Amino acid sequence: MAEWLTADDEDLPTLWPDVPMNDDAATLYLNAAKEACLAYAPALAEGASIPDGWRLAQALQARNTYNSSKAAPGGDFDGGGYGISAFPLDWQVKQLLRPRRALGAIA
């Protein structure tokens, strides 16, 4: 049964290769990401296993939040002017939690 990611989860280094080495810091970001994911994701049935996509969404959200704390005010990470800004619960995370389904009609 899959659970939410924790700092000692064996999958964490695969899902978040540059995870902070400090377990307390990793736990902080993972817990914040879990809360954000739970606030956005549809409710699961009682006792249901956490979908793999949700675990990935948690890792992506934790990484995005961690990286945004390291970004310069201009949005770049290296000071060279070429970088990206990380936004909370970006579209990839949202897509993993609530996949958009095509709706259409045949006329």
mmCIF file of N, CA and C in Angstrom:
data_model
loop_
_atom_site.group_PDB
_atom_site.id
_atom_site.type_symbol
_atom_site.label_atom_id
_atom_site.label_comp_id
_atom_site.label_asym_id
_atom_site.label_seq_id
_atom_site.Cartn_x
_atom_site.Cartn_y
_atom_site.Cartn_z
ATOM 1 N N MET A 1 0.845 -1.177 0.000
ATOM 2 C CA MET A 1 0.000 0.000 0.000
ATOM 3 C C MET A 1 0.891 1.240 0.000
ATOM 4 N N ALA A 2 0.757 2.049 -1.009
ATOM 5 C CA ALA A 2 1.582 3.252 -1.132
ATOM 6 C C ALA A 2 1.110 4.317 -0.144
ATOM 7 N N GLU A 3 2.069 4.982 0.451
ATOM 8 C CA GLU A 3 1.808 6.065 1.395
ATOM 9 C C GLU A 3 2.445 7.336 0.862
ATOM 10 N N TRP A 4 2.188 8.445 1.507
ATOM 11 C CA TRP A 4 2.837 9.698 1.151
ATOM 12 C C TRP A 4 4.332 9.566 1.393
ATOM 13 N N LEU A 5 5.117 10.338 0.663
ATOM 14 C CA LEU A 5 6.570 10.295 0.804
ATOM 15 C C LEU A 5 7.008 10.840 2.154
ATOM 16 N N THR A 6 8.068 10.245 2.689
ATOM 17 C CA THR A 6 8.708 10.726 3.908
ATOM 18 C C THR A 6 10.199 10.854 3.633
ATOM 19 N N ALA A 7 10.907 11.493 4.548
ATOM 20 C CA ALA A 7 12.342 11.722 4.358
ATOM 21 C C ALA A 7 13.128 10.419 4.267
ATOM 22 N N ASP A 8 12.621 9.351 4.869
ATOM 23 C CA ASP A 8 13.347 8.077 4.833
ATOM 24 C C ASP A 8 12.778 7.091 3.806
ATOM 25 N N ASP A 9 11.906 7.561 2.932
ATOM 26 C CA ASP A 9 11.320 6.710 1.892
ATOM 27 C C ASP A 9 12.395 6.323 0.881
ATOM 28 N N GLU A 10 12.468 5.056 0.537
ATOM 29 C CA GLU A 10 13.502 4.589 -0.400
ATOM 30 C C GLU A 10 13.316 5.137 -1.814
ATOM 31 N N ASP A 11 12.105 5.574 -2.163
ATOM 32 C CA ASP A 11 11.852 6.149 -3.488
ATOM 33 C C ASP A 11 12.236 7.623 -3.586
ATOM 34 N N LEU A 12 12.443 8.280 -2.452
ATOM 35 C CA LEU A 12 12.658 9.723 -2.465
ATOM 36 C C LEU A 12 13.859 10.159 -3.299
ATOM 37 N N PRO A 13 15.035 9.530 -3.186
ATOM 38 C CA PRO A 13 16.167 9.982 -4.012
ATOM 39 C C PRO A 13 15.918 9.833 -5.516
ATOM 40 N N THR A 14 15.080 8.897 -5.897
ATOM 41 C CA THR A 14 14.743 8.729 -7.311
ATOM 42 C C THR A 14 13.788 9.828 -7.768
ATOM 43 N N LEU A 15 12.805 10.143 -6.935
ATOM 44 C CA LEU A 15 11.800 11.139 -7.290
ATOM 45 C C LEU A 15 12.292 12.572 -7.105
ATOM 46 N N TRP A 16 13.248 12.764 -6.192
ATOM 47 C CA TRP A 16 13.796 14.096 -5.907
ATOM 48 C C TRP A 16 15.297 13.943 -5.702
ATOM 49 N N PRO A 17 16.062 13.882 -6.804
ATOM 50 C CA PRO A 17 17.500 13.595 -6.711
ATOM 51 C C PRO A 17 18.297 14.573 -5.851
ATOM 52 N N ASP A 18 17.912 15.844 -5.812
ATOM 53 C CA ASP A 18 18.671 16.818 -5.021
ATOM 54 C C ASP A 18 17.978 17.144 -3.699
ATOM 55 N N VAL A 19 17.325 16.130 -3.118
ATOM 56 C CA VAL A 19 16.645 16.297 -1.834
ATOM 57 C C VAL A 19 17.651 16.800 -0.792
ATOM 58 N N PRO A 20 17.229 17.733 0.090
ATOM 59 C CA PRO A 20 18.157 18.204 1.124
ATOM 60 C C PRO A 20 18.666 17.039 1.969
ATOM 61 N N MET A 21 19.944 17.070 2.276
ATOM 62 C CA MET A 21 20.548 15.987 3.052
ATOM 63 C C MET A 21 20.019 15.955 4.485
ATOM 64 N N ASN A 22 19.591 17.088 4.990
ATOM 65 C CA ASN A 22 19.054 17.188 6.339
ATOM 66 C C ASN A 22 17.627 16.629 6.350
ATOM 67 N N ASP A 23 17.395 15.564 7.114
ATOM 68 C CA ASP A 23 16.070 14.939 7.154
ATOM 69 C C ASP A 23 14.988 15.892 7.648
ATOM 70 N N ASP A 24 15.339 16.787 8.582
ATOM 71 C CA ASP A 24 14.346 17.739 9.086
ATOM 72 C C ASP A 24 13.887 18.677 7.977
ATOM 73 N N ALA A 25 14.821 19.142 7.158
ATOM 74 C CA ALA A 25 14.472 20.030 6.040
ATOM 75 C C ALA A 25 13.636 19.274 5.010
ATOM 76 N N ALA A 26 14.042 18.055 4.688
ATOM 77 C CA ALA A 26 13.283 17.250 3.725
ATOM 78 C C ALA A 26 11.863 17.009 4.234
ATOM 79 N N THR A 27 11.734 16.698 5.522
ATOM 80 C CA THR A 27 10.418 16.464 6.117
ATOM 81 C C THR A 27 9.552 17.712 6.044
ATOM 82 N N LEU A 28 10.144 18.864 6.315
ATOM 83 C CA LEU A 28 9.410 20.123 6.253
ATOM 84 C C LEU A 28 8.824 20.350 4.859
ATOM 85 N N TYR A 29 9.652 20.201 3.828
ATOM 86 C CA TYR A 29 9.188 20.424 2.454
ATOM 87 C C TYR A 29 8.198 19.351 2.007
ATOM 88 N N LEU A 30 8.437 18.106 2.392
ATOM 89 C CA LEU A 30 7.516 17.033 2.012
ATOM 90 C C LEU A 30 6.151 17.206 2.678
ATOM 91 N N ASN A 31 6.146 17.612 3.948
ATOM 92 C CA ASN A 31 4.873 17.821 4.643
ATOM 93 C C ASN A 31 4.100 18.995 4.052
ATOM 94 N N ALA A 32 4.809 20.071 3.732
ATOM 95 C CA ALA A 32 4.149 21.223 3.111
ATOM 96 C C ALA A 32 3.581 20.842 1.745
ATOM 97 N N ALA A 33 4.335 20.058 0.992
ATOM 98 C CA ALA A 33 3.871 19.610 -0.324
ATOM 99 C C ALA A 33 2.660 18.690 -0.191
ATOM 100 N N LYS A 34 2.684 17.825 0.799
ATOM 101 C CA LYS A 34 1.551 16.924 1.038
ATOM 102 C C LYS A 34 0.293 17.732 1.335
ATOM 103 N N GLU A 35 0.411 18.751 2.190
ATOM 104 C CA GLU A 35 -0.742 19.592 2.518
ATOM 105 C C GLU A 35 -1.289 20.288 1.273
ATOM 106 N N ALA A 36 -0.395 20.809 0.434
ATOM 107 C CA ALA A 36 -0.827 21.480 -0.793
ATOM 108 C C ALA A 36 -1.521 20.496 -1.730
ATOM 109 N N CYS A 37 -0.967 19.301 -1.837
ATOM 110 C CA CYS A 37 -1.566 18.280 -2.707
ATOM 111 C C CYS A 37 -2.937 17.856 -2.189
ATOM 112 N N LEU A 38 -3.045 17.658 -0.880
ATOM 113 C CA LEU A 38 -4.329 17.256 -0.303
ATOM 114 C C LEU A 38 -5.392 18.336 -0.475
ATOM 115 N N ALA A 39 -4.982 19.586 -0.415
ATOM 116 C CA ALA A 39 -5.933 20.684 -0.582
ATOM 117 C C ALA A 39 -6.475 20.742 -2.009
ATOM 118 N N TYR A 40 -5.689 20.286 -2.976
ATOM 119 C CA TYR A 40 -6.097 20.366 -4.381
ATOM 120 C C TYR A 40 -6.708 19.067 -4.904
ATOM 121 N N ALA A 41 -6.192 17.947 -4.455
ATOM 122 C CA ALA A 41 -6.601 16.644 -5.003
ATOM 123 C C ALA A 41 -8.021 16.280 -4.576
ATOM 124 N N PRO A 42 -8.697 15.480 -5.394
ATOM 125 C CA PRO A 42 -10.009 14.985 -4.977
ATOM 126 C C PRO A 42 -9.847 14.020 -3.800
ATOM 127 N N ALA A 43 -10.893 13.849 -3.043
ATOM 128 C CA ALA A 43 -10.840 12.972 -1.872
ATOM 129 C C ALA A 43 -10.684 11.516 -2.302
ATOM 130 N N LEU A 44 -9.878 10.799 -1.537
ATOM 131 C CA LEU A 44 -9.725 9.356 -1.751
ATOM 132 C C LEU A 44 -10.669 8.611 -0.815
ATOM 133 N N ALA A 45 -11.023 7.410 -1.195
ATOM 134 C CA ALA A 45 -11.842 6.572 -0.331
ATOM 135 C C ALA A 45 -11.056 6.222 0.933
ATOM 136 N N GLU A 46 -11.767 6.029 2.015
ATOM 137 C CA GLU A 46 -11.148 5.663 3.290
ATOM 138 C C GLU A 46 -10.274 4.416 3.124
ATOM 139 N N GLY A 47 -9.028 4.499 3.543
ATOM 140 C CA GLY A 47 -8.105 3.375 3.472
ATOM 141 C C GLY A 47 -7.505 3.122 2.102
ATOM 142 N N ALA A 48 -7.803 3.979 1.130
ATOM 143 C CA ALA A 48 -7.265 3.797 -0.226
ATOM 144 C C ALA A 48 -5.771 4.085 -0.250
ATOM 145 N N SER A 49 -5.082 3.394 -1.127
ATOM 146 C CA SER A 49 -3.653 3.601 -1.317
ATOM 147 C C SER A 49 -3.424 4.919 -2.058
ATOM 148 N N ILE A 50 -2.334 5.601 -1.721
ATOM 149 C CA ILE A 50 -1.991 6.846 -2.401
ATOM 150 C C ILE A 50 -1.526 6.492 -3.816
ATOM 151 N N PRO A 51 -2.147 7.066 -4.851
ATOM 152 C CA PRO A 51 -1.717 6.771 -6.225
ATOM 153 C C PRO A 51 -0.265 7.203 -6.461
ATOM 154 N N ASP A 52 0.429 6.477 -7.317
ATOM 155 C CA ASP A 52 1.823 6.809 -7.627
ATOM 156 C C ASP A 52 1.956 8.230 -8.159
ATOM 157 N N GLY A 53 0.997 8.668 -8.952
ATOM 158 C CA GLY A 53 1.033 10.026 -9.481
ATOM 159 C C GLY A 53 0.974 11.073 -8.384
ATOM 160 N N TRP A 54 0.263 10.776 -7.309
ATOM 161 C CA TRP A 54 0.184 11.713 -6.192
ATOM 162 C C TRP A 54 1.513 11.777 -5.448
ATOM 163 N N ARG A 55 2.188 10.646 -5.337
ATOM 164 C CA ARG A 55 3.514 10.647 -4.699
ATOM 165 C C ARG A 55 4.491 11.468 -5.538
ATOM 166 N N LEU A 56 4.400 11.319 -6.854
ATOM 167 C CA LEU A 56 5.243 12.119 -7.739
ATOM 168 C C LEU A 56 4.885 13.599 -7.616
ATOM 169 N N ALA A 57 3.591 13.905 -7.552
ATOM 170 C CA ALA A 57 3.155 15.295 -7.384
ATOM 171 C C ALA A 57 3.710 15.879 -6.088
ATOM 172 N N GLN A 58 3.710 15.094 -5.024
ATOM 173 C CA GLN A 58 4.267 15.556 -3.747
ATOM 174 C C GLN A 58 5.752 15.864 -3.891
ATOM 175 N N ALA A 59 6.486 14.973 -4.554
ATOM 176 C CA ALA A 59 7.927 15.191 -4.751
ATOM 177 C C ALA A 59 8.176 16.428 -5.610
ATOM 178 N N LEU A 60 7.405 16.599 -6.688
ATOM 179 C CA LEU A 60 7.566 17.769 -7.555
ATOM 180 C C LEU A 60 7.249 19.057 -6.808
ATOM 181 N N GLN A 61 6.174 19.036 -6.021
ATOM 182 C CA GLN A 61 5.798 20.230 -5.267
ATOM 183 C C GLN A 61 6.846 20.548 -4.208
ATOM 184 N N ALA A 62 7.357 19.537 -3.518
ATOM 185 C CA ALA A 62 8.407 19.765 -2.514
ATOM 186 C C ALA A 62 9.647 20.351 -3.178
ATOM 187 N N ARG A 63 10.029 19.793 -4.315
ATOM 188 C CA ARG A 63 11.201 20.291 -5.039
ATOM 189 C C ARG A 63 10.986 21.724 -5.512
ATOM 190 N N ASN A 64 9.796 22.016 -6.056
ATOM 191 C CA ASN A 64 9.503 23.371 -6.521
ATOM 192 C C ASN A 64 9.566 24.379 -5.375
ATOM 193 N N THR A 65 8.996 24.016 -4.235
ATOM 194 C CA THR A 65 9.019 24.913 -3.082
ATOM 195 C C THR A 65 10.441 25.110 -2.588
ATOM 196 N N TYR A 66 11.202 24.031 -2.530
ATOM 197 C CA TYR A 66 12.603 24.113 -2.100
ATOM 198 C C TYR A 66 13.406 24.991 -3.060
ATOM 199 N N ASN A 67 13.242 24.767 -4.354
ATOM 200 C CA ASN A 67 13.978 25.555 -5.348
ATOM 201 C C ASN A 67 13.571 27.023 -5.329
ATOM 202 N N SER A 68 12.295 27.303 -5.082
ATOM 203 C CA SER A 68 11.864 28.703 -5.052
ATOM 204 C C SER A 68 12.480 29.440 -3.876
ATOM 205 N N SER A 69 12.814 28.719 -2.818
ATOM 206 C CA SER A 69 13.471 29.367 -1.680
ATOM 207 C C SER A 69 14.931 29.668 -1.976
ATOM 208 N N LYS A 70 15.490 29.028 -2.994
ATOM 209 C CA LYS A 70 16.886 29.253 -3.370
ATOM 210 C C LYS A 70 17.023 30.216 -4.541
ATOM 211 N N ALA A 71 15.924 30.553 -5.189
ATOM 212 C CA ALA A 71 15.985 31.410 -6.375
ATOM 213 C C ALA A 71 16.290 32.851 -5.984
ATOM 214 N N ALA A 72 16.972 33.541 -6.860
ATOM 215 C CA ALA A 72 17.257 34.958 -6.668
ATOM 216 C C ALA A 72 15.984 35.760 -6.936
ATOM 217 N N PRO A 73 15.919 37.003 -6.474
ATOM 218 C CA PRO A 73 14.715 37.803 -6.707
ATOM 219 C C PRO A 73 14.326 37.900 -8.180
ATOM 220 N N GLY A 74 15.299 37.830 -9.074
ATOM 221 C CA GLY A 74 15.006 37.887 -10.504
ATOM 222 C C GLY A 74 14.488 36.582 -11.056
ATOM 223 N N GLY A 75 14.468 35.526 -10.250
ATOM 224 C CA GLY A 75 13.943 34.242 -10.684
ATOM 225 C C GLY A 75 15.000 33.256 -11.129
ATOM 226 N N ASP A 76 16.274 33.684 -11.204
ATOM 227 C CA ASP A 76 17.300 32.751 -11.663
ATOM 228 C C ASP A 76 17.992 32.107 -10.465
ATOM 229 N N PHE A 77 18.551 30.933 -10.688
ATOM 230 C CA PHE A 77 19.201 30.176 -9.630
ATOM 231 C C PHE A 77 20.700 30.420 -9.579
ATOM 232 N N ASP A 78 21.281 30.769 -10.698
ATOM 233 C CA ASP A 78 22.736 30.855 -10.759
ATOM 234 C C ASP A 78 23.264 32.276 -10.849
ATOM 235 N N GLY A 79 22.394 33.268 -10.838
ATOM 236 C CA GLY A 79 22.833 34.647 -10.932
ATOM 237 C C GLY A 79 23.209 35.065 -12.339
ATOM 238 N N GLY A 80 23.104 34.164 -13.294
ATOM 239 C CA GLY A 80 23.487 34.458 -14.667
ATOM 240 C C GLY A 80 22.367 35.048 -15.504
ATOM 241 N N GLY A 81 21.202 35.181 -14.933
ATOM 242 C CA GLY A 81 20.099 35.759 -15.677
ATOM 243 C C GLY A 81 19.316 34.754 -16.501
ATOM 244 N N TYR A 82 19.754 33.506 -16.507
ATOM 245 C CA TYR A 82 19.041 32.468 -17.259
ATOM 246 C C TYR A 82 18.476 31.474 -16.258
ATOM 247 N N GLY A 83 17.247 31.602 -15.967
ATOM 248 C CA GLY A 83 16.655 30.700 -14.995
ATOM 249 C C GLY A 83 15.149 30.740 -15.090
ATOM 250 N N ILE A 84 14.536 29.988 -14.221
ATOM 251 C CA ILE A 84 13.084 29.931 -14.190
ATOM 252 C C ILE A 84 12.616 30.184 -12.768
ATOM 253 N N SER A 85 11.417 30.643 -12.644
ATOM 254 C CA SER A 85 10.799 30.786 -11.333
ATOM 255 C C SER A 85 9.937 29.558 -11.091
ATOM 256 N N ALA A 86 9.959 29.081 -9.884
ATOM 257 C CA ALA A 86 9.120 27.945 -9.520
ATOM 258 C C ALA A 86 7.882 28.478 -8.810
ATOM 259 N N PHE A 87 6.716 28.099 -9.272
ATOM 260 C CA PHE A 87 5.478 28.575 -8.696
ATOM 261 C C PHE A 87 4.808 27.446 -7.924
ATOM 262 N N PRO A 88 4.165 27.767 -6.804
ATOM 263 C CA PRO A 88 3.488 26.737 -6.025
ATOM 264 C C PRO A 88 2.414 26.027 -6.842
ATOM 265 N N LEU A 89 2.338 24.747 -6.691
ATOM 266 C CA LEU A 89 1.353 23.890 -7.353
ATOM 267 C C LEU A 89 1.224 24.224 -8.835
ATOM 268 N N ASP A 90 2.326 24.056 -9.534
ATOM 269 C CA ASP A 90 2.324 24.363 -10.963
ATOM 270 C C ASP A 90 1.464 23.365 -11.734
ATOM 271 N N TRP A 91 1.323 23.591 -13.018
ATOM 272 C CA TRP A 91 0.372 22.810 -13.813
ATOM 273 C C TRP A 91 0.714 21.332 -13.862
ATOM 274 N N GLN A 92 2.006 20.967 -13.790
ATOM 275 C CA GLN A 92 2.348 19.540 -13.825
ATOM 276 C C GLN A 92 1.844 18.840 -12.565
ATOM 277 N N VAL A 93 1.998 19.506 -11.427
ATOM 278 C CA VAL A 93 1.527 18.936 -10.165
ATOM 279 C C VAL A 93 0.003 18.816 -10.199
ATOM 280 N N LYS A 94 -0.672 19.861 -10.646
ATOM 281 C CA LYS A 94 -2.132 19.824 -10.729
ATOM 282 C C LYS A 94 -2.606 18.710 -11.656
ATOM 283 N N GLN A 95 -1.921 18.516 -12.770
ATOM 284 C CA GLN A 95 -2.302 17.478 -13.729
ATOM 285 C C GLN A 95 -2.165 16.087 -13.116
ATOM 286 N N LEU A 96 -1.156 15.889 -12.272
ATOM 287 C CA LEU A 96 -0.990 14.593 -11.617
ATOM 288 C C LEU A 96 -2.095 14.335 -10.597
ATOM 289 N N LEU A 97 -2.570 15.388 -9.956
ATOM 290 C CA LEU A 97 -3.583 15.233 -8.918
ATOM 291 C C LEU A 97 -5.003 15.184 -9.473
ATOM 292 N N ARG A 98 -5.271 16.014 -10.467
ATOM 293 C CA ARG A 98 -6.593 16.070 -11.102
ATOM 294 C C ARG A 98 -6.408 16.103 -12.607
ATOM 295 N N PRO A 99 -6.195 14.964 -13.224
ATOM 296 C CA PRO A 99 -5.968 14.944 -14.672
ATOM 297 C C PRO A 99 -7.147 15.541 -15.429
ATOM 298 N N ARG A 100 -6.816 16.380 -16.401
ATOM 299 C CA ARG A 100 -7.861 16.937 -17.263
ATOM 300 C C ARG A 100 -8.292 15.854 -18.227
ATOM 301 N N ARG A 101 -9.554 15.742 -18.365
ATOM 302 C CA ARG A 101 -10.095 14.763 -19.299
ATOM 303 C C ARG A 101 -10.775 15.516 -20.425
ATOM 304 N N ALA A 102 -10.563 15.031 -21.608
ATOM 305 C CA ALA A 102 -11.180 15.674 -22.767
ATOM 306 C C ALA A 102 -12.679 15.428 -22.739
ATOM 307 N N LEU A 103 -13.411 16.492 -22.874
ATOM 308 C CA LEU A 103 -14.864 16.391 -22.961
ATOM 309 C C LEU A 103 -15.272 16.962 -24.305
ATOM 310 N N GLY A 104 -16.092 16.287 -24.957
ATOM 311 C CA GLY A 104 -16.522 16.780 -26.253
ATOM 312 C C GLY A 104 -17.799 16.091 -26.679
ATOM 313 N N ALA A 105 -18.289 16.536 -27.771
ATOM 314 C CA ALA A 105 -19.517 15.957 -28.291
ATOM 315 C C ALA A 105 -19.379 15.782 -29.789
ATOM 316 N N ILE A 106 -20.070 14.824 -30.273
ATOM 317 C CA ILE A 106 -20.107 14.603 -31.714
ATOM 318 C C ILE A 106 -21.411 15.194 -32.216
ATOM 319 N N ALA A 107 -21.294 16.102 -33.147
ATOM 320 C CA ALA A 107 -22.504 16.775 -33.652
ATOM 321 C C ALA A 107 -23.121 16.007 -34.789
#
